[in-house]
Coordinates of C-alpha atoms in Angstrom, one line a residue:
X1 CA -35.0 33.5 18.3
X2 CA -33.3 32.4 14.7
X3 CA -30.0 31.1 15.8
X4 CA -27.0 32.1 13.8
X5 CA -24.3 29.5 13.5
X6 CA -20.8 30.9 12.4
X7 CA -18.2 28.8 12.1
X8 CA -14.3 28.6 11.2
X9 CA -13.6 27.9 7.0
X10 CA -9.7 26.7 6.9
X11 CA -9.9 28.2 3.5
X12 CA -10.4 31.6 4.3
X13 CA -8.9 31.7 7.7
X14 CA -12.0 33.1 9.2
X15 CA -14.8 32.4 10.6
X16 CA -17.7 32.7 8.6
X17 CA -21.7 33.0 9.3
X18 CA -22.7 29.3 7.8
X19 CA -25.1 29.9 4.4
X20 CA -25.4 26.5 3.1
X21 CA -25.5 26.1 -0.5
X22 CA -29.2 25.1 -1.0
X23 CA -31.2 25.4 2.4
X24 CA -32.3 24.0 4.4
X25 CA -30.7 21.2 3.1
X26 CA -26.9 20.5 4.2
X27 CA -24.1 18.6 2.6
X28 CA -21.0 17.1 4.8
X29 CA -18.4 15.1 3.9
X30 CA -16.1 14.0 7.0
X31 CA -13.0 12.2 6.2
X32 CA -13.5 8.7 8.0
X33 CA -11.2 6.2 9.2
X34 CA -8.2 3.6 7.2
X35 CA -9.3 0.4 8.3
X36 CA -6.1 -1.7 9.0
X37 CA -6.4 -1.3 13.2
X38 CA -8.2 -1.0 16.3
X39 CA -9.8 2.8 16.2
X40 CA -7.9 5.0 19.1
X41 CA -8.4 8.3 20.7
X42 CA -7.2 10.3 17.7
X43 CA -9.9 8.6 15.3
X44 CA -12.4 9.5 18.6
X45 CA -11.8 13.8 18.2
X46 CA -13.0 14.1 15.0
X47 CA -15.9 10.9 14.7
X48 CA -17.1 13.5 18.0
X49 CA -16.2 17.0 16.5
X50 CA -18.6 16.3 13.5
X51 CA -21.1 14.2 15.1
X52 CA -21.9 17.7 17.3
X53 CA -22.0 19.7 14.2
X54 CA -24.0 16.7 12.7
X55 CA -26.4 17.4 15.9
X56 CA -26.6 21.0 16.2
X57 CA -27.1 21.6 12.5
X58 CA -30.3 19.0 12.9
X59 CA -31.5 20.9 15.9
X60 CA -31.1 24.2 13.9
X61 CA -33.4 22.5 11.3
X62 CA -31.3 21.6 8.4
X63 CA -32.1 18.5 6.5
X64 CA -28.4 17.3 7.0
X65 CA -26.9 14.2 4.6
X66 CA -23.6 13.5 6.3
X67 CA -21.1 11.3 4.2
X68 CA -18.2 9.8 6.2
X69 CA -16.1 7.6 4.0
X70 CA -14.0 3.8 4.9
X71 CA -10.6 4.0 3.0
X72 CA -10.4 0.5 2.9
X73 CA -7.7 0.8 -0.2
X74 CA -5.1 2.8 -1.9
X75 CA -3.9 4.5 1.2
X76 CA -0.1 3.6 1.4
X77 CA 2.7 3.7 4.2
X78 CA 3.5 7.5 5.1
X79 CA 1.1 9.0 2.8
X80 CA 3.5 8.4 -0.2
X81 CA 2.7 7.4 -3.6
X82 CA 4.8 4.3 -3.1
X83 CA 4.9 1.2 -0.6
X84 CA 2.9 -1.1 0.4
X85 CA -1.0 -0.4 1.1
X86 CA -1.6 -0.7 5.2
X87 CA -4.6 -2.9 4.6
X88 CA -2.1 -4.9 2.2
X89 CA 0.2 -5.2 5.0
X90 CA -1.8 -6.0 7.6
X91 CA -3.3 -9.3 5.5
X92 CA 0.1 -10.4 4.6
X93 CA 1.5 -10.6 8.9
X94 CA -2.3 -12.1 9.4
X95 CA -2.1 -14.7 6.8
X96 CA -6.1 -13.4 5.6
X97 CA -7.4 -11.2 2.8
X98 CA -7.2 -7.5 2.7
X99 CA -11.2 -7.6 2.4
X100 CA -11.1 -9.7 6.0
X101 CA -9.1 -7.2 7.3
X102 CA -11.0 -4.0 6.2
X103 CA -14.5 -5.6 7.1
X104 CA -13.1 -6.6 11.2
X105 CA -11.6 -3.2 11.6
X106 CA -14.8 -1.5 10.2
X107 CA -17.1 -3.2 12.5
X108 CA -15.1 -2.7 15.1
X109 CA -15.1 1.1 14.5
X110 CA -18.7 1.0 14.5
X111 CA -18.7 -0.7 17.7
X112 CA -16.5 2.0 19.2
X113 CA -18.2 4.8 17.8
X114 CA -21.2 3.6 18.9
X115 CA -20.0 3.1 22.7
X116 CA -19.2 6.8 22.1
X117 CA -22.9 7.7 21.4
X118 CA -21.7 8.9 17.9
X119 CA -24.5 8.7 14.9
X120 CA -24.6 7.2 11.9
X121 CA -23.4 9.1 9.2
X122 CA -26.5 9.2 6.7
X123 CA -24.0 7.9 3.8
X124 CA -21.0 5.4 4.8
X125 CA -19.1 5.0 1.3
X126 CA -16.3 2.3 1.3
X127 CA -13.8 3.1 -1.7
X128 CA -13.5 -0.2 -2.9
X129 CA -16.7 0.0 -3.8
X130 CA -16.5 3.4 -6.2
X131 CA -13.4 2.2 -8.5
X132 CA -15.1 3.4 -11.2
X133 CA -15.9 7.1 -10.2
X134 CA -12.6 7.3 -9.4
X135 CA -11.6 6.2 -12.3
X136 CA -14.0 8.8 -14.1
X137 CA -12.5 11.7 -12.1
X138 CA -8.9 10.5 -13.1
X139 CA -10.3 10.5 -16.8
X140 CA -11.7 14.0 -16.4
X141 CA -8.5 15.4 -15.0
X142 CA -6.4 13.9 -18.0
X143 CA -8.7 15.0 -20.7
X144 CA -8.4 18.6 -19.2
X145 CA -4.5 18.3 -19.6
X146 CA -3.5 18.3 -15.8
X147 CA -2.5 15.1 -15.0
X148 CA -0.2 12.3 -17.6
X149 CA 0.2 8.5 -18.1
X150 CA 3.6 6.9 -17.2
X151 CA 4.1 3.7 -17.1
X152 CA 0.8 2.6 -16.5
X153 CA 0.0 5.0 -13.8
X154 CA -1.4 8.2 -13.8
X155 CA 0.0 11.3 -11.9
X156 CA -1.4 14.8 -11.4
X157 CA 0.7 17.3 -12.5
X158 CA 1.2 19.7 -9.9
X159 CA 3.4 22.3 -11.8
X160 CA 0.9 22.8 -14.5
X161 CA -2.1 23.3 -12.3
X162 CA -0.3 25.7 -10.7
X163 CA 0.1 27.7 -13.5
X164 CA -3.3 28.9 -13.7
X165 CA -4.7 28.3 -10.0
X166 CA -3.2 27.8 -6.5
X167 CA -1.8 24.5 -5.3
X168 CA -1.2 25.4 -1.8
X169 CA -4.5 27.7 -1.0
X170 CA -6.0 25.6 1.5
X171 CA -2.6 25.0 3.8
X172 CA -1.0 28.2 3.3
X173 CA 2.2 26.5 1.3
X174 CA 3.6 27.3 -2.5
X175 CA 4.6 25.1 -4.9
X176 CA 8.4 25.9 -4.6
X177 CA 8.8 25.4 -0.9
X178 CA 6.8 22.2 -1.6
X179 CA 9.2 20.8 -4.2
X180 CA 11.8 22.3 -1.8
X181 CA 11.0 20.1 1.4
X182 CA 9.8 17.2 -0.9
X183 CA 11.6 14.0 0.5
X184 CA 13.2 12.3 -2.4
X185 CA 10.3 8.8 -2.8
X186 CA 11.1 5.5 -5.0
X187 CA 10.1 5.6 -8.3
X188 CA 10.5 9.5 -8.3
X189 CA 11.5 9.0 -12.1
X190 CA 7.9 8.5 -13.3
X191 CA 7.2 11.7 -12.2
X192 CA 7.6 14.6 -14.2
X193 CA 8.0 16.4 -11.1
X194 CA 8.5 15.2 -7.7
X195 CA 5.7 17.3 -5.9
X196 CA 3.1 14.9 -8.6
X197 CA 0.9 12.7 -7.0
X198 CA -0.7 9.2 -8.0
X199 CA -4.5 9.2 -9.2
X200 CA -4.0 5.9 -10.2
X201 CA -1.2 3.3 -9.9
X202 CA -0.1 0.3 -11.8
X203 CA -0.2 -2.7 -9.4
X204 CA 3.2 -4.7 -8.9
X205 CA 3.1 -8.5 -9.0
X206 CA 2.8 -8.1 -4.9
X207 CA -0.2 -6.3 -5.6
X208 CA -3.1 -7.9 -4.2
X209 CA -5.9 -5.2 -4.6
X210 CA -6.3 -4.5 -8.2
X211 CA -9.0 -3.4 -10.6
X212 CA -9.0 -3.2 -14.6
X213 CA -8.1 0.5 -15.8
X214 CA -7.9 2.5 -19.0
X215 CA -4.2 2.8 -18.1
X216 CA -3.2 -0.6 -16.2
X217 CA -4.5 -3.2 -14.0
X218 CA -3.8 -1.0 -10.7
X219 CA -5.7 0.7 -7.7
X220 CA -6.5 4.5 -7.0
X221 CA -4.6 7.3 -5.4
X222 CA -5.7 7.8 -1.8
X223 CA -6.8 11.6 -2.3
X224 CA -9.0 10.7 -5.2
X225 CA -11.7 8.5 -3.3
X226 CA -12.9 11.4 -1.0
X227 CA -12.9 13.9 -4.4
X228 CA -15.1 11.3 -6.1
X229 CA -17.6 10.0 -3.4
X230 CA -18.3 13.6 -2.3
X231 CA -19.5 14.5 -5.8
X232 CA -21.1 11.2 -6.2
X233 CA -23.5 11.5 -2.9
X234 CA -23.1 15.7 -2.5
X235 CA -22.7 17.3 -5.9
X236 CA -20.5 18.8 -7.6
X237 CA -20.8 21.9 -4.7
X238 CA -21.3 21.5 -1.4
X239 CA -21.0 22.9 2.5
X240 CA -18.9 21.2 4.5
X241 CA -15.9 18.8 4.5
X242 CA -14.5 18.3 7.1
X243 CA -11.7 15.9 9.0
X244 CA -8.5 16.3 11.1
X245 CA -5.6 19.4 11.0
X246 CA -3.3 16.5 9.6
X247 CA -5.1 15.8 6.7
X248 CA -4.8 19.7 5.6
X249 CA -1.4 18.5 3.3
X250 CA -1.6 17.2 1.5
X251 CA -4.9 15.4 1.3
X252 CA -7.5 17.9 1.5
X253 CA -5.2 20.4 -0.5
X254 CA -5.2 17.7 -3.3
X255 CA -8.9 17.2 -3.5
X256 CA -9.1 20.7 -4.1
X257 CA -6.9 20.5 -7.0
X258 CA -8.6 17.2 -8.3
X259 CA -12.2 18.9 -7.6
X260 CA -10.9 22.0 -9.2
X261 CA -9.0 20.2 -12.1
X262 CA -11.8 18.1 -13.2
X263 CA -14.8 20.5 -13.3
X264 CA -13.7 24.0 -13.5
X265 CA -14.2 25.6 -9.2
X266 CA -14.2 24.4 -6.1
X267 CA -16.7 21.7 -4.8
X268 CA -16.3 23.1 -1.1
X269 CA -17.2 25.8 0.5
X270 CA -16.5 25.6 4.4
X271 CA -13.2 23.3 5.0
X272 CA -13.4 22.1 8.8
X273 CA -10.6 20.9 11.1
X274 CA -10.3 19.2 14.4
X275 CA -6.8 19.9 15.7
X276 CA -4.8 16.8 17.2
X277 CA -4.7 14.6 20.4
X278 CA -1.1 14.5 21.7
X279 CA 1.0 12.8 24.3
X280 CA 3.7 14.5 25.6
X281 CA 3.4 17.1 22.3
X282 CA 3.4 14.6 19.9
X283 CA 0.5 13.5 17.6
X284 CA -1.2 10.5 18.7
X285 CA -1.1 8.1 15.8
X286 CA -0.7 4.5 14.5
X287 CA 2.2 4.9 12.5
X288 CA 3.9 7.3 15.5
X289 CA 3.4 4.2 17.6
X290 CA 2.2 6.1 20.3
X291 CA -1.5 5.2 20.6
X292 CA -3.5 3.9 23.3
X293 CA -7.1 2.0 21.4
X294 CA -10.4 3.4 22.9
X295 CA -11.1 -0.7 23.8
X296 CA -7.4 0.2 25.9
X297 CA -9.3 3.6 27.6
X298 CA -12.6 1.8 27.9
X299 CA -10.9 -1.3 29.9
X300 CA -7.9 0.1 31.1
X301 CA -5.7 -2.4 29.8
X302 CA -2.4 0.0 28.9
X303 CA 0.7 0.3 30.5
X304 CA 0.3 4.1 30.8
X305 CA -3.4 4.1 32.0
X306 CA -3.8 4.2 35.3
X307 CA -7.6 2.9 35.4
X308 CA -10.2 2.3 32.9
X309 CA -12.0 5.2 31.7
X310 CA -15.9 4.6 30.1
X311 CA -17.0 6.0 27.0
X312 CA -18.9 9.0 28.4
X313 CA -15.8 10.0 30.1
X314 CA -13.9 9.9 26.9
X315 CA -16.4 11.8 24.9
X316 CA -16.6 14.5 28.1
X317 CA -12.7 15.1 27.9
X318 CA -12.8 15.1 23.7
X319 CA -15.9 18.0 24.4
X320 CA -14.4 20.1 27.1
X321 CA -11.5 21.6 24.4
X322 CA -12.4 23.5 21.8
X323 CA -11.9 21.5 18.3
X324 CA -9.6 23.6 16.6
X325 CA -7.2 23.5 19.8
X326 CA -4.9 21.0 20.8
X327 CA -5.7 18.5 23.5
X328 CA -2.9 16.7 25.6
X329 CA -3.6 13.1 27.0
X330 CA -2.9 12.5 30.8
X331 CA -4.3 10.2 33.2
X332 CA -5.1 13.4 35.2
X333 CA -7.2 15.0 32.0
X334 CA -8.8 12.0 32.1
X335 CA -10.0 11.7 35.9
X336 CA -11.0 15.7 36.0
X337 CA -13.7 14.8 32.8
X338 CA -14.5 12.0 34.8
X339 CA -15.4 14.2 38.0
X340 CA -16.7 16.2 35.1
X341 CA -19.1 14.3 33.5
X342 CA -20.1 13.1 37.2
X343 CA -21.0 16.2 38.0
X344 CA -23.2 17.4 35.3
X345 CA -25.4 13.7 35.3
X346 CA -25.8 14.4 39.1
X347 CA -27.3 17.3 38.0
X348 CA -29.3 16.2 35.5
X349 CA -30.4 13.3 38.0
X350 CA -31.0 16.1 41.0
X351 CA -33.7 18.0 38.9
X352 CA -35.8 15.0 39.9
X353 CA -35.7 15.4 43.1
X354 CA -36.0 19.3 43.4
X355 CA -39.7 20.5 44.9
X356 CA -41.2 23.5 43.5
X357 CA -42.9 26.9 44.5
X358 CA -45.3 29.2 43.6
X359 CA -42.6 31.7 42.3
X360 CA -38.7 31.4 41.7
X361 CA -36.8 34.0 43.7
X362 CA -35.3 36.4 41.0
X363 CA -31.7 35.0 41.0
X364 CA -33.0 31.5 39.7
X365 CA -36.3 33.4 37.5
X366 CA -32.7 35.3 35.8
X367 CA -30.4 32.7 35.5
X368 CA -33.4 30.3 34.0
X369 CA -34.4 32.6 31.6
X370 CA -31.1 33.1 30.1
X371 CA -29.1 29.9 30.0
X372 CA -30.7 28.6 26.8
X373 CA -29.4 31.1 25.0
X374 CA -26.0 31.3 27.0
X375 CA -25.4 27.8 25.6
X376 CA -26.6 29.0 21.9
X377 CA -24.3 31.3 22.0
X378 CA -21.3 29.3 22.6
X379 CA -22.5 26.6 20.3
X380 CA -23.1 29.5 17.4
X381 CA -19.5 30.8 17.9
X382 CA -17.7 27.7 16.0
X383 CA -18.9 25.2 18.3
X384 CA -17.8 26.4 21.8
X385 CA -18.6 23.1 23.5
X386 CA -16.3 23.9 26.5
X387 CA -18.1 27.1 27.3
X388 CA -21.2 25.0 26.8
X389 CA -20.3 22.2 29.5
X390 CA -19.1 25.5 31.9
X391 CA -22.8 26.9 31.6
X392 CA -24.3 23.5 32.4
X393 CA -22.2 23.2 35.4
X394 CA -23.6 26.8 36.8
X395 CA -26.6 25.2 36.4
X396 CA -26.0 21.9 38.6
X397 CA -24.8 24.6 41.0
X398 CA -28.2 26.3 41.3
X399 CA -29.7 22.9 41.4
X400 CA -27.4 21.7 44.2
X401 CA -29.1 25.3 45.7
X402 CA -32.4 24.7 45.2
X403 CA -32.3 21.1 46.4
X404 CA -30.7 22.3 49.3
X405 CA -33.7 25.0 49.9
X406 CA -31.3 27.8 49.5
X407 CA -33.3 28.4 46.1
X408 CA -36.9 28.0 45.0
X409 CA -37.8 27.6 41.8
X410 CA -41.9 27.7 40.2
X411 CA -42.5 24.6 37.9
X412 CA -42.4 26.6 34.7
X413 CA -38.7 27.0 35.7
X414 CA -38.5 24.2 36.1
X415 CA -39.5 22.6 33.3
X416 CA -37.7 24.7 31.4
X417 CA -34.4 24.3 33.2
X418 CA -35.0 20.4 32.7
X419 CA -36.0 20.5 28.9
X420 CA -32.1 23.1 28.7
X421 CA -29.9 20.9 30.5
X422 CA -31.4 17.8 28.8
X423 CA -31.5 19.4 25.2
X424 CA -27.7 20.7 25.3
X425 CA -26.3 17.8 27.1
X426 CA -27.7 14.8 25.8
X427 CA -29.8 16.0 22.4
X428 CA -26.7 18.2 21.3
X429 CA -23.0 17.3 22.8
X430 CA -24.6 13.8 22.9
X431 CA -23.5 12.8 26.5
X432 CA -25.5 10.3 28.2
X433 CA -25.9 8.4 31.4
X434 CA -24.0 4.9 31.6
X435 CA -26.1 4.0 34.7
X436 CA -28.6 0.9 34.0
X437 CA -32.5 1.5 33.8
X438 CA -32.9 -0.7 37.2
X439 CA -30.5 1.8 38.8
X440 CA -32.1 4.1 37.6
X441 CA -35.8 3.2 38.6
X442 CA -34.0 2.2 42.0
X443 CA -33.3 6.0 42.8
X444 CA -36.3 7.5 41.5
X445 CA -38.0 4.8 43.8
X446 CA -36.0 5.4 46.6
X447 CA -36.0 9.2 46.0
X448 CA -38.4 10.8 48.3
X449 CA -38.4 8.8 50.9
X450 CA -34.0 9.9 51.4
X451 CA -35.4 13.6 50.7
X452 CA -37.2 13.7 53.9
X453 CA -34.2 11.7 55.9
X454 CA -32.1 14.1 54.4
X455 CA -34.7 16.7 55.4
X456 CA -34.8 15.5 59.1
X457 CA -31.0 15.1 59.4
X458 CA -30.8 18.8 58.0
X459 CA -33.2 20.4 61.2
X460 CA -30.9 17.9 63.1
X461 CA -28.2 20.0 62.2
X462 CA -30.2 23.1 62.3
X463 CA -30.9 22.5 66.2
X464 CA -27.0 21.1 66.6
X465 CA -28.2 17.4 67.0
X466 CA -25.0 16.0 66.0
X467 CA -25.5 12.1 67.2
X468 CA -29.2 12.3 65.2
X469 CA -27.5 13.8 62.2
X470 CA -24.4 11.8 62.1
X471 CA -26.5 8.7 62.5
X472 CA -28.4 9.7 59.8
X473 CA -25.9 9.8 57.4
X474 CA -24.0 6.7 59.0
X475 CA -27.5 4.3 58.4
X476 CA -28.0 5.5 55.0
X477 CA -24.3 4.9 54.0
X478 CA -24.3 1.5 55.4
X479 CA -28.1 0.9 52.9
X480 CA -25.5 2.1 50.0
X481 CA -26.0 5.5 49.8
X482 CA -23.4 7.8 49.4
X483 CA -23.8 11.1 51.1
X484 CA -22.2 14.5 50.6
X485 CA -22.6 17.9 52.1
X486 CA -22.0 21.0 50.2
X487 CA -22.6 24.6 51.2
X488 CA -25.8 24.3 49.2
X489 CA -27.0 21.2 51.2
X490 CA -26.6 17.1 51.1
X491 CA -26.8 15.7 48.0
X492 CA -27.0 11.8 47.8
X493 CA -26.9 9.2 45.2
X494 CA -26.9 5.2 44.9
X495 CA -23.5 3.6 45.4
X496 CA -22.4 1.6 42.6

């Protein structure tokens, strides 16, 4: 069956059956990371989000080029158009350049995003590297008479633009209760209005990072890299561009007006959003100081942790919200996505170990026949990985059943109950196991032969041989196995 993927567009408030541009090819921009600091669990949500739709657009058999940029300039303190560049700061405390800075904190992103079983993106532009396209864009924009020179930097002029389109149409806002909440900013008087924001700026003395302009010797705007690699590596139209719910305003709403302002329309069509990771309500972010770096999770070095939590765990708890909602931190989340994530690579692990019959009994021929396209379903409906994870976990029920001989199940089921849960777990919401290979040969070594203890300790039971059965279970927990019986039957695993 043709799967039809509909997802929500932030532009149109709506959720929208996904027609890409020029299929089957897909174009995806994903706002990446500032490199100044250790990646935490808010740069996690949306390297995940995107690396799902990355995923599930592949499986869905679009040839997909995925762009997510490294702002490794231009990106000042709060956002503004004045201050002092975070990579900037960061070499001037550490004594080192802002290049050595951006280059540690990049690799160890990838490192991070690796232990999360995230991809690649196919294109990973660093600004720094594409001063001259932004430069180009800032060229375009003047020479179409929305944006001005003042003192050596240029600004986009907001008030003008607005004039003949919509400043404000991706995040809901217009341009007077923008000026009206505008927070008076230093160096407000080059402005012609204070709402105007910097394509490019002319460098202070200070200054470290700096590149030869038309206009000055200065650096970009930080809303003009994402504008300018996106054309450079998508077009000038093209699917998706996606990032977090905090980079609505103004960032994303100024590449529109940058996109718009330079060539005419719109170079989006679907805007995507991730919503936030709190704690205790509040955004988790570095400038909030309030959060806690995935090395901090994966090693449980925190004050507020109350244990180390592995990658897999992470990535579970990130996958069992929907995107666009808002997902709380607590040490409590944390250990039910660990139980979580247990559970469903238990039952991954069980289908190994389940023997098959002629026929399946016509619960389990049902329930087979329809889970594949369950989990499309919620995937199709704007990514609806937590209804995903709750169909894979009827599933480990049923195979808790069926290894416990409350079920049967005919190999064709079988197989394709395997190739399901393995597909939509690992191939699609990307979870994995964290268990070594030798662990891993250990148990499918060691597998049959605890089958038919188990076996034997079950007709123990059956015939109310307690001292057989509990000695049974006592000998193979004193070998390292742990036992546990469920009202499906013992399951059993290696313990670590």
């Amino acid at each position: 069956m043709e799967q039809k993927l509909i997802i929500y567009n932030t532009l149109s408030r709506r959720k929208e059956i996904f027609k890409p541009l020029h299929a089957p090819h897909v174009g995806m921009y994903v706002c990446g990371p500032t490199v100044y600091g250790d990646p935490h669990l808010g740069h996690a949500r949306p390297a995940i989000t995107f690396d799902v739709l990355f995923r599930y657009l592949k499986h869905l058999g679009y040839k997909v080029r995925y762009v997510r940029n490294i702002t490794d300039v231009g990106h000042l303190e709060h956002d503004a158009d004045e201050g002092e560049d975070k990579i900037e700061k960061k070499a001037r405390l550490e004594q080192v350049e802002p290049m050595e800075i951006a280059q540690y904190y990049t690799i160890r992103y990838h490192h991070a995003m690796e232990a999360l079983n995230v991809l690649p993106p196919s294109i990973e532009p660093h600004a720094t590297g594409h001063i001259i396209e932004q430069e180009e864009l800032t060229k375009e924009i003047l020479k179409n008479g929305y944006a001005y020179v003042s003192n050596g930097s240029v600004y986009f002029d907001v008030v003008k633009y607005d004039q003949k389109y919509h400043y404000g149409i991706l995040s809901g806002r217009n341009l007077k209760d923008i000026i009206n909440n505008s927070r008076e900013l230093n160096g407000v008087g080059e402005k012609k209005h204070q709402c105007d924001f910097a394509l490019w700026k002319k460098a202070q003395p200070e200054h470290i990072m700096r590149w030869p302009s038309p206009w000055s010797v200065g650096y970009p705007g930080w809303h003009c890299e994402c504008t300018a690699m996106g054309r450079k590596y998508l077009g000038n139209h093209f699917d998706i561009h996606g990032g977090g719910m905090d980079l609505v305003f103004p960032h994303h709403e100024c590449e529109i007006a940058q996109a718009v302002a330079s060539q005419g329309d719109q170079m989006v069509h679907y805007w995507m959003h991730n919503n936030m990771i709190t704690i205790n309500g509040q955004k988790m972010g570095k400038s909030l100081g309030n959060f806690i770096t995935l090395e901090q999770f994966f090693t449980g070095k925190h004050p507020t942790l109350d244990q180390a939590y592995s990658p897999m765990t992470i990535r579970f708890f990130i996958l069992s919200a929907h995107y666009r909602s808002t997902v709380d931190f607590s040490n409590e989340a944390l250990k039910s996505a660990e139980k979580g994530y247990k559970r469903l690579m238990d039952g991954i692990n069980d289908l190994k170990r389940i023997q098959v019959d002629k026929t399946s009994d016509e619960a389990t021929a049902k329930f087979v026949s329809e889970l594949r396209q369950k989990c499309y379903d919620a995937m199709n409906d704007d990514l609806q990985t937590p209804t995903v994870i709750s169909n894979l976990f009827e599933a480990c029920h049923l195979i808790n059943t069926i290894v416990g001989h409350k079920a049967k199940i005919s190999a064709a089921d079988l197989k394709e109950l395997s190739d399901t849960m393995n597909l939509f777990t690992s191939d699609i919401l990307g979870l994995k196991s964290e268990e070594g290979a030798d662990s891993s040969e250990r148990e499918k070594s060691f597998g049959k032969v605890v089958d038919m203890v188990l076996d034997l300790r079950a007709k123990a039971k059956e015939a109310k041989d307690w001292t057989t059965s509990d000695r049974i279970r006592n000998e193979l927990q004193k070998d390292g196995f742990e036992i546990q019986d469920t009202q499906d039957g013992a399951t059993w695993k290696l313990d670590k």
